[in-house]
C-alpha atoms as an extended CHARMM CRD file, in Angstrom:
* protein
*
        90  EXT
         1         1  UNK       CA            -84.7370000000      -25.7600000000       37.0970000000  PROA      1               0.0000000000
         2         2  UNK       CA            -87.2790000000      -23.6570000000       35.3160000000  PROA      2               0.0000000000
         3         3  UNK       CA            -88.9280000000      -24.7020000000       32.0820000000  PROA      3               0.0000000000
         4         4  UNK       CA            -87.0810000000      -21.8810000000       30.3190000000  PROA      4               0.0000000000
         5         5  UNK       CA            -83.6920000000      -23.1740000000       31.4970000000  PROA      5               0.0000000000
         6         6  UNK       CA            -84.6600000000      -26.7290000000       30.5820000000  PROA      6               0.0000000000
         7         7  UNK       CA            -85.5510000000      -25.6530000000       27.0330000000  PROA      7               0.0000000000
         8         8  UNK       CA            -82.2410000000      -23.7710000000       26.7450000000  PROA      8               0.0000000000
         9         9  UNK       CA            -80.3410000000      -26.8940000000       27.8380000000  PROA      9               0.0000000000
        10        10  UNK       CA            -82.1850000000      -29.0540000000       25.3120000000  PROA      10              0.0000000000
        11        11  UNK       CA            -81.4400000000      -26.5710000000       22.5260000000  PROA      11              0.0000000000
        12        12  UNK       CA            -77.7410000000      -26.3970000000       23.4680000000  PROA      12              0.0000000000
        13        13  UNK       CA            -77.4700000000      -30.2080000000       23.5750000000  PROA      13              0.0000000000
        14        14  UNK       CA            -79.2230000000      -30.4420000000       20.2080000000  PROA      14              0.0000000000
        15        15  UNK       CA            -76.8880000000      -27.8850000000       18.6060000000  PROA      15              0.0000000000
        16        16  UNK       CA            -73.7690000000      -29.5110000000       20.0600000000  PROA      16              0.0000000000
        17        17  UNK       CA            -74.9380000000      -32.8860000000       18.7230000000  PROA      17              0.0000000000
        18        18  UNK       CA            -75.4280000000      -31.4610000000       15.2290000000  PROA      18              0.0000000000
        19        19  UNK       CA            -72.0190000000      -29.7640000000       15.2490000000  PROA      19              0.0000000000
        20        20  UNK       CA            -70.2230000000      -32.8840000000       16.4950000000  PROA      20              0.0000000000
        21        21  UNK       CA            -71.9890000000      -35.0270000000       13.8900000000  PROA      21              0.0000000000
        22        22  UNK       CA            -70.7960000000      -32.6960000000       11.1380000000  PROA      22              0.0000000000
        23        23  UNK       CA            -67.2300000000      -32.7550000000       12.4690000000  PROA      23              0.0000000000
        24        24  UNK       CA            -67.1810000000      -36.5460000000       12.7540000000  PROA      24              0.0000000000
        25        25  UNK       CA            -68.5820000000      -36.9060000000        9.2200000000  PROA      25              0.0000000000
        26        26  UNK       CA            -65.6340000000      -34.9060000000        7.8720000000  PROA      26              0.0000000000
        27        27  UNK       CA            -63.1070000000      -37.1110000000        9.6780000000  PROA      27              0.0000000000
        28        28  UNK       CA            -64.4280000000      -40.5180000000        8.7020000000  PROA      28              0.0000000000
        29        29  UNK       CA            -63.5090000000      -42.4580000000        5.5990000000  PROA      29              0.0000000000
        30        30  UNK       CA            -66.1240000000      -41.9500000000        2.9120000000  PROA      30              0.0000000000
        31        31  UNK       CA            -66.1320000000      -44.2650000000       -0.0960000000  PROA      31              0.0000000000
        32        32  UNK       CA            -68.0710000000      -41.5650000000       -1.9710000000  PROA      32              0.0000000000
        33        33  UNK       CA            -64.7880000000      -39.6870000000       -2.4670000000  PROA      33              0.0000000000
        34        34  UNK       CA            -63.1530000000      -42.6420000000       -4.2230000000  PROA      34              0.0000000000
        35        35  UNK       CA            -63.0720000000      -44.8820000000       -7.2390000000  PROA      35              0.0000000000
        36        36  UNK       CA            -61.7420000000      -48.4360000000       -7.0510000000  PROA      36              0.0000000000
        37        37  UNK       CA            -58.6940000000      -49.0690000000       -9.2240000000  PROA      37              0.0000000000
        38        38  UNK       CA            -56.2990000000      -51.9410000000       -9.8870000000  PROA      38              0.0000000000
        39        39  UNK       CA            -52.7690000000      -51.3370000000       -8.6200000000  PROA      39              0.0000000000
        40        40  UNK       CA            -49.6940000000      -53.4430000000       -9.3660000000  PROA      40              0.0000000000
        41        41  UNK       CA            -47.2630000000      -53.6470000000       -6.4620000000  PROA      41              0.0000000000
        42        42  UNK       CA            -43.7180000000      -52.5180000000       -7.2260000000  PROA      42              0.0000000000
        43        43  UNK       CA            -40.6030000000      -53.4630000000       -5.2780000000  PROA      43              0.0000000000
        44        44  UNK       CA            -40.4590000000      -51.4480000000       -2.0570000000  PROA      44              0.0000000000
        45        45  UNK       CA            -44.1510000000      -50.4620000000       -2.0870000000  PROA      45              0.0000000000
        46        46  UNK       CA            -45.9630000000      -50.2110000000        1.2310000000  PROA      46              0.0000000000
        47        47  UNK       CA            -49.6400000000      -49.6110000000        1.8340000000  PROA      47              0.0000000000
        48        48  UNK       CA            -48.6570000000      -46.4540000000        3.7020000000  PROA      48              0.0000000000
        49        49  UNK       CA            -46.7830000000      -45.0230000000        0.6980000000  PROA      49              0.0000000000
        50        50  UNK       CA            -49.5340000000      -46.0740000000       -1.7260000000  PROA      50              0.0000000000
        51        51  UNK       CA            -52.1550000000      -44.5680000000        0.5760000000  PROA      51              0.0000000000
        52        52  UNK       CA            -50.3720000000      -41.2330000000        0.8530000000  PROA      52              0.0000000000
        53        53  UNK       CA            -50.3620000000      -41.0260000000       -2.9540000000  PROA      53              0.0000000000
        54        54  UNK       CA            -53.9740000000      -42.1210000000       -3.5400000000  PROA      54              0.0000000000
        55        55  UNK       CA            -56.1050000000      -41.1260000000       -0.5390000000  PROA      55              0.0000000000
        56        56  UNK       CA            -58.3550000000      -38.0830000000       -0.4610000000  PROA      56              0.0000000000
        57        57  UNK       CA            -56.6800000000      -35.1500000000        1.2810000000  PROA      57              0.0000000000
        58        58  UNK       CA            -59.2430000000      -35.0660000000        4.0970000000  PROA      58              0.0000000000
        59        59  UNK       CA            -58.8820000000      -38.7660000000        4.9790000000  PROA      59              0.0000000000
        60        60  UNK       CA            -56.3880000000      -40.3260000000        7.3700000000  PROA      60              0.0000000000
        61        61  UNK       CA            -53.9990000000      -42.7400000000        5.6580000000  PROA      61              0.0000000000
        62        62  UNK       CA            -54.6190000000      -45.3060000000        8.4350000000  PROA      62              0.0000000000
        63        63  UNK       CA            -58.3320000000      -45.3760000000        7.5960000000  PROA      63              0.0000000000
        64        64  UNK       CA            -57.4860000000      -45.7030000000        3.8950000000  PROA      64              0.0000000000
        65        65  UNK       CA            -55.1930000000      -48.6630000000        4.6470000000  PROA      65              0.0000000000
        66        66  UNK       CA            -57.8770000000      -50.3880000000        6.7500000000  PROA      66              0.0000000000
        67        67  UNK       CA            -60.3950000000      -50.0030000000        3.9230000000  PROA      67              0.0000000000
        68        68  UNK       CA            -57.9560000000      -51.2960000000        1.2750000000  PROA      68              0.0000000000
        69        69  UNK       CA            -57.1020000000      -54.3340000000        3.4080000000  PROA      69              0.0000000000
        70        70  UNK       CA            -60.8240000000      -55.0670000000        3.7410000000  PROA      70              0.0000000000
        71        71  UNK       CA            -61.3770000000      -54.4590000000        0.0040000000  PROA      71              0.0000000000
        72        72  UNK       CA            -58.7570000000      -57.1220000000       -0.7310000000  PROA      72              0.0000000000
        73        73  UNK       CA            -60.0820000000      -59.7420000000        1.6640000000  PROA      73              0.0000000000
        74        74  UNK       CA            -57.6240000000      -59.0750000000        4.4720000000  PROA      74              0.0000000000
        75        75  UNK       CA            -54.2800000000      -59.0230000000        2.6470000000  PROA      75              0.0000000000
        76        76  UNK       CA            -51.3630000000      -59.2990000000        5.0430000000  PROA      76              0.0000000000
        77        77  UNK       CA            -48.3630000000      -58.9250000000        2.7430000000  PROA      77              0.0000000000
        78        78  UNK       CA            -47.3950000000      -57.3670000000       -0.5650000000  PROA      78              0.0000000000
        79        79  UNK       CA            -45.2620000000      -58.9050000000       -3.3120000000  PROA      79              0.0000000000
        80        80  UNK       CA            -43.8360000000      -57.1570000000       -6.3860000000  PROA      80              0.0000000000
        81        81  UNK       CA            -46.0830000000      -57.8870000000       -9.3680000000  PROA      81              0.0000000000
        82        82  UNK       CA            -49.1040000000      -58.5920000000       -7.1590000000  PROA      82              0.0000000000
        83        83  UNK       CA            -52.3290000000      -56.8240000000       -8.1770000000  PROA      83              0.0000000000
        84        84  UNK       CA            -54.5310000000      -55.3220000000       -5.4930000000  PROA      84              0.0000000000
        85        85  UNK       CA            -57.6050000000      -53.1290000000       -5.6070000000  PROA      85              0.0000000000
        86        86  UNK       CA            -57.2140000000      -49.7020000000       -4.0510000000  PROA      86              0.0000000000
        87        87  UNK       CA            -59.3140000000      -46.6260000000       -3.4500000000  PROA      87              0.0000000000
        88        88  UNK       CA            -58.1090000000      -43.6600000000       -5.4430000000  PROA      88              0.0000000000
        89        89  UNK       CA            -59.4380000000      -40.1630000000       -4.8160000000  PROA      89              0.0000000000
        90        90  UNK       CA            -61.8080000000      -38.8070000000       -7.4710000000  PROA      90              0.0000000000
């Protein structure tokens, strides 16, 4: 391999890394897009349904749910009248 080809390979790898980093950044949950709010659970509520209503458009509802569970110390069930903290899109 010539030095010229080696430099081309390094440049291509560098550019691919930058592009992939930008793509991954757009598909990861970012707390910067959210405010924390109190939410009172109503009968029939699920984290999925709440997440669909409150998550940022670019985030996956599964990531939102994981973050809300963590925000609430690992909640495992919901009861009507219960108050939880959720992320709501700005």
